[in-house]
Short mmCIF file of C-alpha atoms and ligand atoms in Angstrom, two decimals:
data_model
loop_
_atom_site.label_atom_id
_atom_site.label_comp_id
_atom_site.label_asym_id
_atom_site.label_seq_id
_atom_site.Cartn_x
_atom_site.Cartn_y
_atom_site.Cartn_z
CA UNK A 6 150.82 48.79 145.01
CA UNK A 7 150.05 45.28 144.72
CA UNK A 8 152.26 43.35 142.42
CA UNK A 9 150.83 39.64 142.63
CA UNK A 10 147.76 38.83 140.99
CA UNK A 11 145.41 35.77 140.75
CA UNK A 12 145.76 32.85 140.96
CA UNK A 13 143.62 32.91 137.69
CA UNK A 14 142.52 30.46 135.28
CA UNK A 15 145.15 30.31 132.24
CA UNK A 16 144.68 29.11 128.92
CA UNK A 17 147.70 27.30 128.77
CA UNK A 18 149.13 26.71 132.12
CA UNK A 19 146.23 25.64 134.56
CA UNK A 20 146.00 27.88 137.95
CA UNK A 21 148.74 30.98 137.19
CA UNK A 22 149.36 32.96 140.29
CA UNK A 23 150.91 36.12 138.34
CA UNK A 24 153.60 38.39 138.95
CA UNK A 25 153.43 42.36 137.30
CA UNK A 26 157.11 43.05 137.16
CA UNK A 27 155.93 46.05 134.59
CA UNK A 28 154.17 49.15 135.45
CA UNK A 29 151.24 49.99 132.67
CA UNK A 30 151.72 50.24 129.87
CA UNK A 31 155.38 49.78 129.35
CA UNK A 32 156.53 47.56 126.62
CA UNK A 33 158.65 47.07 123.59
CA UNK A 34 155.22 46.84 121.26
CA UNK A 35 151.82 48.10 121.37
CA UNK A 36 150.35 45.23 119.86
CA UNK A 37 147.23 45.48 118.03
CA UNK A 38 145.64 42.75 119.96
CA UNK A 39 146.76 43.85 122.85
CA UNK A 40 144.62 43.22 125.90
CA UNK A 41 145.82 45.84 128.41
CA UNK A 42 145.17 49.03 126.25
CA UNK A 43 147.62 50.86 124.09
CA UNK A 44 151.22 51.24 124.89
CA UNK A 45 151.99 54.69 127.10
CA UNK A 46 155.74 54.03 127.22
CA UNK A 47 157.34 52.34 124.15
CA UNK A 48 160.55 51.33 125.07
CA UNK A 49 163.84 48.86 124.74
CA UNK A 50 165.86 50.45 127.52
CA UNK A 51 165.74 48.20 130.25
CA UNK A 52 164.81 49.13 134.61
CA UNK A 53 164.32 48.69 137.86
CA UNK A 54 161.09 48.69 137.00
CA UNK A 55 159.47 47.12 140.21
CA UNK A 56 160.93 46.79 143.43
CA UNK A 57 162.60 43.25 144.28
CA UNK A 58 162.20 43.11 147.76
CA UNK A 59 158.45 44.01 148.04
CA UNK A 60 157.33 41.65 144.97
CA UNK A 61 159.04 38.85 146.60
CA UNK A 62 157.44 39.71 149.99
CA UNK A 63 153.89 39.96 148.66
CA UNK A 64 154.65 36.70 146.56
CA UNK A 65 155.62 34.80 149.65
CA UNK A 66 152.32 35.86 151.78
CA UNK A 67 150.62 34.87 148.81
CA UNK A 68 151.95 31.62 148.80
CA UNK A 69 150.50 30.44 152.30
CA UNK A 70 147.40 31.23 151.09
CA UNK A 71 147.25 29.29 147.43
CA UNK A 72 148.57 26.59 145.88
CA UNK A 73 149.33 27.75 141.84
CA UNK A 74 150.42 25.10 139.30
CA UNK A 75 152.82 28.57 137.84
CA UNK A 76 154.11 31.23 138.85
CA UNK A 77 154.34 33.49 135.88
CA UNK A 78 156.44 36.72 135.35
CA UNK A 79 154.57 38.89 133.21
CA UNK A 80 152.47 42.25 133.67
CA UNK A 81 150.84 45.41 131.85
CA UNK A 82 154.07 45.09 129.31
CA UNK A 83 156.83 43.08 128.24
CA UNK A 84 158.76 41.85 131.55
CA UNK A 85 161.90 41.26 130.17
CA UNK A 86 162.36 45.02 130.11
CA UNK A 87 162.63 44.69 134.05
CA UNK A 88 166.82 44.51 134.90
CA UNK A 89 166.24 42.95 137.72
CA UNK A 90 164.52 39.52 136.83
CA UNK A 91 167.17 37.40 137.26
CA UNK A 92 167.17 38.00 141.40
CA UNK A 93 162.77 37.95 141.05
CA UNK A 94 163.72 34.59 139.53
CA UNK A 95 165.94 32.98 141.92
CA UNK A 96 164.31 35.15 144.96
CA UNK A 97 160.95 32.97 144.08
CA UNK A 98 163.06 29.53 143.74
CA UNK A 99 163.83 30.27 147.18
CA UNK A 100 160.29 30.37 147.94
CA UNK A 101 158.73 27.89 146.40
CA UNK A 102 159.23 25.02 144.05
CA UNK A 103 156.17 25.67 141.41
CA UNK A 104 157.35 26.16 138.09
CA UNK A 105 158.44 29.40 136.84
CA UNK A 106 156.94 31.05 133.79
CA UNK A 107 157.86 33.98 131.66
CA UNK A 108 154.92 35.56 129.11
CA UNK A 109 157.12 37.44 126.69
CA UNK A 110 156.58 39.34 123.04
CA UNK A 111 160.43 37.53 122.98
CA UNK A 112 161.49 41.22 121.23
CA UNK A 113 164.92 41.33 123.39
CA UNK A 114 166.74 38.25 123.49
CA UNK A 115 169.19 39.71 120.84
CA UNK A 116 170.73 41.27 124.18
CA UNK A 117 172.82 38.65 125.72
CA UNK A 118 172.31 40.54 128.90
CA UNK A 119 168.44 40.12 128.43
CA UNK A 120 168.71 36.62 127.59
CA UNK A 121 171.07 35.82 130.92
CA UNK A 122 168.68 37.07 133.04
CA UNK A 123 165.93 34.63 131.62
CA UNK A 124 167.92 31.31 132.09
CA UNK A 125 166.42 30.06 135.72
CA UNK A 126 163.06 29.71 134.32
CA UNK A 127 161.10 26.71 133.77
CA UNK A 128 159.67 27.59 130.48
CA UNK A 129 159.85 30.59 128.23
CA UNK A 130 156.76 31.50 126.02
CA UNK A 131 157.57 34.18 123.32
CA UNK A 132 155.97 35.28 120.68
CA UNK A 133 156.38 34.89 116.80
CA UNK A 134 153.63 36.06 114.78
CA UNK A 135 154.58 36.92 111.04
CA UNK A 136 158.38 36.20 108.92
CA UNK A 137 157.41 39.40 106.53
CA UNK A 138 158.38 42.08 108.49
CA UNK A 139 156.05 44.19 107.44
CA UNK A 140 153.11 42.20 109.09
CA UNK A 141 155.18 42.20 111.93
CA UNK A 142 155.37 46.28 112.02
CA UNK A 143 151.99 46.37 111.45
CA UNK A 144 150.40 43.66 114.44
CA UNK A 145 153.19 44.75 116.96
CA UNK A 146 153.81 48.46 115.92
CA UNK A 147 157.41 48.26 117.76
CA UNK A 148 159.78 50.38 119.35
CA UNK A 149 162.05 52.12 116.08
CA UNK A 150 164.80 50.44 117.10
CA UNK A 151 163.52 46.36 116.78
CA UNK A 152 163.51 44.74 113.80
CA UNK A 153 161.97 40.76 113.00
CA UNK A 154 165.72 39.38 111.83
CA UNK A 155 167.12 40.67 114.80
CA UNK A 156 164.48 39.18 116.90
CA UNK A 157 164.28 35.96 115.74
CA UNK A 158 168.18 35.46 115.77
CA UNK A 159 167.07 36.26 119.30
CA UNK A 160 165.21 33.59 119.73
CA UNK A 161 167.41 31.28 118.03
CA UNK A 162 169.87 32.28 120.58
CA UNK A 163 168.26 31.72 123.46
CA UNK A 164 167.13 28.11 122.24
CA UNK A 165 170.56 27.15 122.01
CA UNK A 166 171.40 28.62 125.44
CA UNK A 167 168.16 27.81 127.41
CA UNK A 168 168.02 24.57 129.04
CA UNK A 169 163.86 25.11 129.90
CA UNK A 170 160.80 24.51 127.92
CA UNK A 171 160.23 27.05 124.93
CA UNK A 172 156.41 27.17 123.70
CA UNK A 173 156.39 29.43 120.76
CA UNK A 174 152.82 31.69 120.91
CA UNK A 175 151.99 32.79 117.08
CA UNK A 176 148.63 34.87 117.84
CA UNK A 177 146.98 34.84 114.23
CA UNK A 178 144.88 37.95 113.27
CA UNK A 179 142.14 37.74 110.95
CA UNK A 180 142.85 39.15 107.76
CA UNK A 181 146.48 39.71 108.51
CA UNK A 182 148.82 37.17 108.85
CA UNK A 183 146.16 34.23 108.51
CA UNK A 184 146.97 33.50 104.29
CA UNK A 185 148.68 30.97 102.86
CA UNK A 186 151.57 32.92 102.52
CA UNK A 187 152.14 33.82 105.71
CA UNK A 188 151.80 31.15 107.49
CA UNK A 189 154.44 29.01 104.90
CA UNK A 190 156.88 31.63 105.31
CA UNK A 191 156.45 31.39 108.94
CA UNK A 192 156.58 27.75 108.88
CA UNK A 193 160.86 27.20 108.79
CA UNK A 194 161.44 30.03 111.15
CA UNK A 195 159.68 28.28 113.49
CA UNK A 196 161.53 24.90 112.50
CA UNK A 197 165.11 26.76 113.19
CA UNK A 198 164.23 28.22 116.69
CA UNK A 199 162.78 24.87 117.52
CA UNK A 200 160.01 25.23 120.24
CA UNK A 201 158.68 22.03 122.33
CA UNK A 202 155.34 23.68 121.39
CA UNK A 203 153.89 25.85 118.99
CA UNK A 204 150.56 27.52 120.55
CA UNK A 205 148.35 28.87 117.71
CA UNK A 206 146.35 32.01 119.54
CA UNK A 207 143.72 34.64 118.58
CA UNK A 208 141.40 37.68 119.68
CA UNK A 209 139.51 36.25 122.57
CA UNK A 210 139.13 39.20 124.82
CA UNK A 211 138.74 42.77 123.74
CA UNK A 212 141.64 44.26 121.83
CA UNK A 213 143.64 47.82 122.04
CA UNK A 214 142.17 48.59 118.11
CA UNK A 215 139.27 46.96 116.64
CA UNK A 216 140.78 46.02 113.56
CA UNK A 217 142.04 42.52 115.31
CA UNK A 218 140.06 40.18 114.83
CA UNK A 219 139.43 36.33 115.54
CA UNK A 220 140.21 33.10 113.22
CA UNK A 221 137.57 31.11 113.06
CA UNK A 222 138.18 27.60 114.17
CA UNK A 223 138.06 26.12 110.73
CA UNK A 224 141.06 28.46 109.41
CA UNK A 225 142.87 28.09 113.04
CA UNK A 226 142.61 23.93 112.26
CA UNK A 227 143.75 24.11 109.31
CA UNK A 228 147.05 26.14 110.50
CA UNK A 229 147.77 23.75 112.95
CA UNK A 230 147.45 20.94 110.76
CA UNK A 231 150.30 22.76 108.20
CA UNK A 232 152.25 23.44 111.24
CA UNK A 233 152.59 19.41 112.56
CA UNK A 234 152.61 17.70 115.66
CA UNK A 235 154.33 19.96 117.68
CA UNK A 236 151.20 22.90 116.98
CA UNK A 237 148.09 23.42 118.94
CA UNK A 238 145.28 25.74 119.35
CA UNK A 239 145.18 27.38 122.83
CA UNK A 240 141.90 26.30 124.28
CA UNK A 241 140.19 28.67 126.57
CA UNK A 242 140.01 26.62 130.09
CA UNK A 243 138.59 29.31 131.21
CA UNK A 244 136.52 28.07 134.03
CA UNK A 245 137.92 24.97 134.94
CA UNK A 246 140.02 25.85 137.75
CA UNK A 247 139.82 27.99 140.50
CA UNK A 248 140.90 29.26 143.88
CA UNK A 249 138.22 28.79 145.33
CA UNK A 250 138.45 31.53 148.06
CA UNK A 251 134.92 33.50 148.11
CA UNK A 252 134.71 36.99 147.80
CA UNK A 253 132.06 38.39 147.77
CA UNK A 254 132.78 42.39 148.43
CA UNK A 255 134.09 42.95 144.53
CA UNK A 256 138.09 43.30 145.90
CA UNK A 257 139.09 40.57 144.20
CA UNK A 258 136.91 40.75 140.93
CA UNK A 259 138.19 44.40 140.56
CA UNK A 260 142.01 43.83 140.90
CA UNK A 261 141.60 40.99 138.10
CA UNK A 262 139.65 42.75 135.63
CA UNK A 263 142.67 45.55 136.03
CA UNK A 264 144.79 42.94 134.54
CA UNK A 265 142.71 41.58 131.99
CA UNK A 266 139.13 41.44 130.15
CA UNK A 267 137.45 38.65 132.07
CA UNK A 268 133.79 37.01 131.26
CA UNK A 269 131.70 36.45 134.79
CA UNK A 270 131.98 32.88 134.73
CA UNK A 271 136.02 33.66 134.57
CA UNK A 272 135.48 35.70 137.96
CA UNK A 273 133.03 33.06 139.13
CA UNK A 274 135.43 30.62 139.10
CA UNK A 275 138.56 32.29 140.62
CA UNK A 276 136.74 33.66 143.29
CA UNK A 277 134.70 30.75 144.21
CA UNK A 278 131.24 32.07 143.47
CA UNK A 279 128.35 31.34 141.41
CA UNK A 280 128.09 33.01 138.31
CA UNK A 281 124.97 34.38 139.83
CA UNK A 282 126.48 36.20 142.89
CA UNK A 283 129.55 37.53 140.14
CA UNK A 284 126.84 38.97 138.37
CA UNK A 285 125.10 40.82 140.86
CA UNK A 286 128.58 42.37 142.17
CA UNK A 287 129.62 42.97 138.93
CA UNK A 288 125.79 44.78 138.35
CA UNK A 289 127.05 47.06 141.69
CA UNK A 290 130.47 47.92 139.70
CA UNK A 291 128.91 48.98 136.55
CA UNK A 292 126.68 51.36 138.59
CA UNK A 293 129.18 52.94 140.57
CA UNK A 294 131.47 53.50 137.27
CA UNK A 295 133.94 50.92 138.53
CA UNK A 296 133.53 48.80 135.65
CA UNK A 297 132.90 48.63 132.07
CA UNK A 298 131.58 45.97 129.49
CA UNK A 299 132.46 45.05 125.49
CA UNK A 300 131.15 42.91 123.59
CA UNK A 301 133.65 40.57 121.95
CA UNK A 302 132.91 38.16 119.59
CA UNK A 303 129.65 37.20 120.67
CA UNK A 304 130.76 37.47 124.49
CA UNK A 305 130.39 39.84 127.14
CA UNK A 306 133.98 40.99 128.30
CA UNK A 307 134.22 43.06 131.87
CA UNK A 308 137.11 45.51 132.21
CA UNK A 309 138.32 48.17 134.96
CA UNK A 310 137.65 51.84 134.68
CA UNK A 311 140.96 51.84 136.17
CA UNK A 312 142.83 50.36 133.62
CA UNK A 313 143.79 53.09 131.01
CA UNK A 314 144.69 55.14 134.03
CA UNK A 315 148.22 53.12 134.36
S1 LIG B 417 150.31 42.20 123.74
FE1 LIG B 417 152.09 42.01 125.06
S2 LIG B 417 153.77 42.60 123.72
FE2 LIG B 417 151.94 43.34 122.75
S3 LIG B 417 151.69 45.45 123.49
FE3 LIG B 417 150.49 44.13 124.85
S4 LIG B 417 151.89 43.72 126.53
FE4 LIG B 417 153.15 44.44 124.83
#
């Protein structure tokens, strides 16, 4: 089991050499949007979910052979369900002194004992996507027992107790939570947990049910505008940055389309290839079964066969 992954180009935090602290598909949602399938095992109990000792020992061979700008803590569900991410987090400081990032839905910092374990990170970036709670139940279709007040006292919490960087994701679906109303009523709950950023998101790689969809940029400037300074829309760096390492026997290109969607000139990137040779591996995948394609908003996405198998 291989629990390091990448590094791969991030939206919003350059070269990301990631960490899957969660074993598909375990999380506190099951997101609409989500981009690692549906949710097998909706929980808020938290685990051992991972072993310690072996993600820290895979991390550090990893680390002689890159150089990420983050390390982030995330996987095939919400990591903050792991118990044991406090010791992953100051097990890696004594690795290493890149910047430690946690991807969170931010759905159990309610739980002091959650929010404890979060404090040696660099920066934080949960997610707040609707105040009416029931857009909220219906983009993030949560465990029973979570509710939006809760979760955003959460948050407020763990601003006031965090001494990192918070940068507040508010993924915006089409149709949804994009009106007016929403986005004003979601305006001074974002002013009271008081993020260094706000990240405006959407759809850009295929979701777990069709009926997300994308802003389009016009509607996305215009939120960011009515959100001030502090707001910005998450630009896809896609292939900026890479490792650079070539691979050319489809290893690589496999275990990161197992994470995520990924376009070829994603792949081409990371794996320091022309789009060219990508495409004629990726040809080889799609005729053994290995991988599949969907089209998403205009683009061609690649994904693992492997995936929905957890
Ligand atoms: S998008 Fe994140 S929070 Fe939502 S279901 Fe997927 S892994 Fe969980």
């Amino acid at each position: 089991m291989s629990y390091i992954f990448g590094p791969v180009p991030s939206r919003r935090l350059g070269l990301s050499l990631g960490v899957d602290l969660i074993p598909h598909k375990t999380c506190t949602f099951d997101c609409l949007y989500c981009e690692v399938g549906r949710t097998t095992n909706r929980t808020i109990t938290s685990g051992p979910l991972a072993p310690v000792d072996e993600i820290l020992r895979q991390l550090d061979k990893r680390l002689m052979e890159c150089r990420p700008d983050v390390i982030t803590l995330a996987g095939a569900g919400e990591p903050t369900l792991h118990s044991e991410i406090h010791h992953i987090i100051s097990g890696i400081r004594e690795l290493t002194d890149t910047r430690i990032v946690i991807l969170t839905n931010g759905s159990l910092f309610w739980d002091e004992a959650v929010r404890q374990r979060v404090l040696g990170a660099d920066l934080i970036m949960p997610t707040l996507s609707s105040a009416v709670s029931s857009t909220f139940q219906t983009i993030h279709r949560p465990h029973g027992d979570l509710t939006l007040d809760g979760i955003v006292d959460g948050l407020k919490q763990l601003r006031m107790e965090f001494r990192g960087l918070i940068y507040l994701e508010v993924i915006l679906l089409s149709g949804i939570n994009d009106t007016d109303e929403e986005v004003r009523a979601l305006k001074p709950l974002i002013q009271e947990i008081q993020p260094e950023k706000i990240q405006l998101n959407t759809v850009v790689r295929p979701p777990a049910d069709l009926c997300a969809k994308a802003l389009d940029s016009t509607r996305l400037e215009e939120i960011k505008l009515f959100f001030g300074e502090r707001a910005e829309i998450v630009v896809d760096i896609g292939a900026e940055k890479g490792t650079k390492t070539r691979d050319t026997k489809g290893d690589g290109l496999l275990e990161m389309v197992r994470r995520r969607p990924l376009r070829t000139k994603d792949m081409a990137n990371s794996l320091g290839l022309t789009v060219g040779e990508v495409e004629a591996m990726v040809k080889g995948l799609l005729i053994k079964g290995r991988l599949r394609r969907q089209d998403h908003s205009g683009e061609i996405f690649y994904m693992s066969n492997e995936m929905d198998r957890g």
